């Protein structure tokens, strides 16, 4: 239900309100948050607060939650703000973590 509210708010450009709902989800439903929810929240943080805050959120995530989907959201942040060096470094980390095979290339 809350994910639907977030999608609707985003479709109307209400990113700050969508982020507030996402934060509520994290606080109230601590164990029901998926990596998809984390990826969406990362994107919302980018839109509301910028790259630096998005990186801080990503860095606060446990390693077990840093999946391909969440890394993809981080790469989207870097691509959106033309942070090529950070994007390349993140792709390298993904390769070293075996989240990317040699056959898959995002560059």
PDB file of C-alpha atoms in Angstrom:
ATOM      1  CA  UNK A   1       0.000   0.000   0.000  1.00  0.00           C
ATOM      2  CA  UNK A   2       2.702   2.505   0.967  1.00  0.00           C
ATOM      3  CA  UNK A   3       4.733   1.625  -2.143  1.00  0.00           C
ATOM      4  CA  UNK A   4       1.679   2.539  -4.222  1.00  0.00           C
ATOM      5  CA  UNK A   5       1.432   5.895  -2.452  1.00  0.00           C
ATOM      6  CA  UNK A   6       5.133   6.533  -3.153  1.00  0.00           C
ATOM      7  CA  UNK A   7       4.661   5.735  -6.866  1.00  0.00           C
ATOM      8  CA  UNK A   8       1.660   8.072  -7.110  1.00  0.00           C
ATOM      9  CA  UNK A   9       3.475  10.906  -5.355  1.00  0.00           C
ATOM     10  CA  UNK A  10       6.466  10.484  -7.692  1.00  0.00           C
ATOM     11  CA  UNK A  11       4.220  10.504 -10.748  1.00  0.00           C
ATOM     12  CA  UNK A  12       3.095  13.997  -9.676  1.00  0.00           C
ATOM     13  CA  UNK A  13       6.640  15.170  -8.946  1.00  0.00           C
ATOM     14  CA  UNK A  14       6.048  15.150  -5.177  1.00  0.00           C
ATOM     15  CA  UNK A  15       9.444  13.632  -4.365  1.00  0.00           C
ATOM     16  CA  UNK A  16       9.816  15.201  -0.924  1.00  0.00           C
ATOM     17  CA  UNK A  17       6.488  13.766   0.231  1.00  0.00           C
ATOM     18  CA  UNK A  18       7.357  10.392  -1.320  1.00  0.00           C
ATOM     19  CA  UNK A  19      10.637  10.412   0.611  1.00  0.00           C
ATOM     20  CA  UNK A  20       8.733  11.156   3.826  1.00  0.00           C
ATOM     21  CA  UNK A  21       6.518   8.109   3.216  1.00  0.00           C
ATOM     22  CA  UNK A  22       9.634   6.028   2.501  1.00  0.00           C
ATOM     23  CA  UNK A  23      11.223   7.217   5.751  1.00  0.00           C
ATOM     24  CA  UNK A  24       8.031   6.323   7.619  1.00  0.00           C
ATOM     25  CA  UNK A  25       8.163   2.844   6.072  1.00  0.00           C
ATOM     26  CA  UNK A  26      11.746   2.405   7.240  1.00  0.00           C
ATOM     27  CA  UNK A  27      10.978   3.512  10.790  1.00  0.00           C
ATOM     28  CA  UNK A  28       7.674   1.715  11.279  1.00  0.00           C
ATOM     29  CA  UNK A  29       8.207  -1.423   9.205  1.00  0.00           C
ATOM     30  CA  UNK A  30      11.888  -2.027   9.869  1.00  0.00           C
ATOM     31  CA  UNK A  31      11.727  -5.714   8.959  1.00  0.00           C
ATOM     32  CA  UNK A  32       9.396  -5.350   5.992  1.00  0.00           C
ATOM     33  CA  UNK A  33      11.664  -3.160   3.864  1.00  0.00           C
ATOM     34  CA  UNK A  34      12.902  -4.775   0.667  1.00  0.00           C
ATOM     35  CA  UNK A  35      16.030  -3.957  -1.315  1.00  0.00           C
ATOM     36  CA  UNK A  36      13.673  -2.515  -3.920  1.00  0.00           C
ATOM     37  CA  UNK A  37      12.338  -0.108  -1.300  1.00  0.00           C
ATOM     38  CA  UNK A  38      15.925   0.856  -0.474  1.00  0.00           C
ATOM     39  CA  UNK A  39      16.710   1.485  -4.142  1.00  0.00           C
ATOM     40  CA  UNK A  40      13.627   3.698  -4.478  1.00  0.00           C
ATOM     41  CA  UNK A  41      14.574   5.585  -1.319  1.00  0.00           C
ATOM     42  CA  UNK A  42      18.105   6.138  -2.648  1.00  0.00           C
ATOM     43  CA  UNK A  43      16.645   7.652  -5.812  1.00  0.00           C
ATOM     44  CA  UNK A  44      14.290   9.859  -3.787  1.00  0.00           C
ATOM     45  CA  UNK A  45      17.146  11.079  -1.591  1.00  0.00           C
ATOM     46  CA  UNK A  46      19.035  12.017  -4.763  1.00  0.00           C
ATOM     47  CA  UNK A  47      16.081  14.004  -6.078  1.00  0.00           C
ATOM     48  CA  UNK A  48      15.389  15.778  -2.786  1.00  0.00           C
ATOM     49  CA  UNK A  49      18.844  16.202  -1.212  1.00  0.00           C
ATOM     50  CA  UNK A  50      21.454  15.478  -3.916  1.00  0.00           C
ATOM     51  CA  UNK A  51      24.288  13.038  -4.551  1.00  0.00           C
ATOM     52  CA  UNK A  52      26.157  13.520  -1.272  1.00  0.00           C
ATOM     53  CA  UNK A  53      23.149  12.561   0.858  1.00  0.00           C
ATOM     54  CA  UNK A  54      22.355   9.635  -1.462  1.00  0.00           C
ATOM     55  CA  UNK A  55      25.914   8.370  -0.957  1.00  0.00           C
ATOM     56  CA  UNK A  56      25.563   8.732   2.823  1.00  0.00           C
ATOM     57  CA  UNK A  57      22.378   6.662   2.731  1.00  0.00           C
ATOM     58  CA  UNK A  58      24.046   4.007   0.564  1.00  0.00           C
ATOM     59  CA  UNK A  59      27.050   3.893   2.908  1.00  0.00           C
ATOM     60  CA  UNK A  60      24.712   3.371   5.881  1.00  0.00           C
ATOM     61  CA  UNK A  61      23.235   0.210   4.350  1.00  0.00           C
ATOM     62  CA  UNK A  62      24.539  -3.143   5.566  1.00  0.00           C
ATOM     63  CA  UNK A  63      26.671  -4.994   3.011  1.00  0.00           C
ATOM     64  CA  UNK A  64      24.013  -7.714   2.769  1.00  0.00           C
ATOM     65  CA  UNK A  65      21.512  -5.151   1.455  1.00  0.00           C
ATOM     66  CA  UNK A  66      23.841  -3.751  -1.203  1.00  0.00           C
ATOM     67  CA  UNK A  67      22.402  -5.797  -4.028  1.00  0.00           C
ATOM     68  CA  UNK A  68      22.512  -5.281  -7.783  1.00  0.00           C
ATOM     69  CA  UNK A  69      19.262  -3.307  -7.547  1.00  0.00           C
ATOM     70  CA  UNK A  70      20.587  -0.899  -4.896  1.00  0.00           C
ATOM     71  CA  UNK A  71      23.924  -0.488  -6.685  1.00  0.00           C
ATOM     72  CA  UNK A  72      21.928   0.209  -9.853  1.00  0.00           C
ATOM     73  CA  UNK A  73      20.139   3.069  -8.100  1.00  0.00           C
ATOM     74  CA  UNK A  74      23.512   4.455  -6.971  1.00  0.00           C
ATOM     75  CA  UNK A  75      24.850   4.214 -10.535  1.00  0.00           C
ATOM     76  CA  UNK A  76      21.753   6.061 -11.728  1.00  0.00           C
ATOM     77  CA  UNK A  77      22.573   8.843  -9.243  1.00  0.00           C
ATOM     78  CA  UNK A  78      26.088   9.124 -10.627  1.00  0.00           C
ATOM     79  CA  UNK A  79      24.914   9.021 -14.242  1.00  0.00           C
ATOM     80  CA  UNK A  80      22.273  11.672 -13.575  1.00  0.00           C
ATOM     81  CA  UNK A  81      24.905  14.018 -12.120  1.00  0.00           C
ATOM     82  CA  UNK A  82      27.662  13.048 -14.583  1.00  0.00           C
ATOM     83  CA  UNK A  83      29.976  11.648 -11.881  1.00  0.00           C
ATOM     84  CA  UNK A  84      31.899   9.393 -14.277  1.00  0.00           C
ATOM     85  CA  UNK A  85      34.800   8.566 -11.945  1.00  0.00           C
ATOM     86  CA  UNK A  86      32.458   7.539  -9.125  1.00  0.00           C
ATOM     87  CA  UNK A  87      30.380   5.547 -11.579  1.00  0.00           C
ATOM     88  CA  UNK A  88      33.439   3.667 -12.852  1.00  0.00           C
ATOM     89  CA  UNK A  89      34.657   3.000  -9.290  1.00  0.00           C
ATOM     90  CA  UNK A  90      31.227   1.647  -8.346  1.00  0.00           C
ATOM     91  CA  UNK A  91      31.150  -0.670 -11.367  1.00  0.00           C
ATOM     92  CA  UNK A  92      34.583  -1.970 -10.328  1.00  0.00           C
ATOM     93  CA  UNK A  93      33.317  -2.632  -6.787  1.00  0.00           C
ATOM     94  CA  UNK A  94      30.334  -4.476  -8.259  1.00  0.00           C
ATOM     95  CA  UNK A  95      32.661  -6.637 -10.352  1.00  0.00           C
ATOM     96  CA  UNK A  96      34.865  -7.402  -7.351  1.00  0.00           C
ATOM     97  CA  UNK A  97      31.761  -8.296  -5.335  1.00  0.00           C
ATOM     98  CA  UNK A  98      30.666 -10.547  -8.197  1.00  0.00           C
ATOM     99  CA  UNK A  99      27.487  -8.560  -8.715  1.00  0.00           C
ATOM    100  CA  UNK A 100      28.518  -8.136 -12.343  1.00  0.00           C
ATOM    101  CA  UNK A 101      29.868 -10.862 -14.537  1.00  0.00           C
ATOM    102  CA  UNK A 102      32.439 -10.119 -17.212  1.00  0.00           C
ATOM    103  CA  UNK A 103      29.693 -10.561 -19.796  1.00  0.00           C
ATOM    104  CA  UNK A 104      27.609  -7.757 -18.306  1.00  0.00           C
ATOM    105  CA  UNK A 105      28.806  -4.228 -18.801  1.00  0.00           C
ATOM    106  CA  UNK A 106      27.049  -1.049 -17.776  1.00  0.00           C
ATOM    107  CA  UNK A 107      29.583   1.204 -19.476  1.00  0.00           C
TER     108      UNK A 107
END
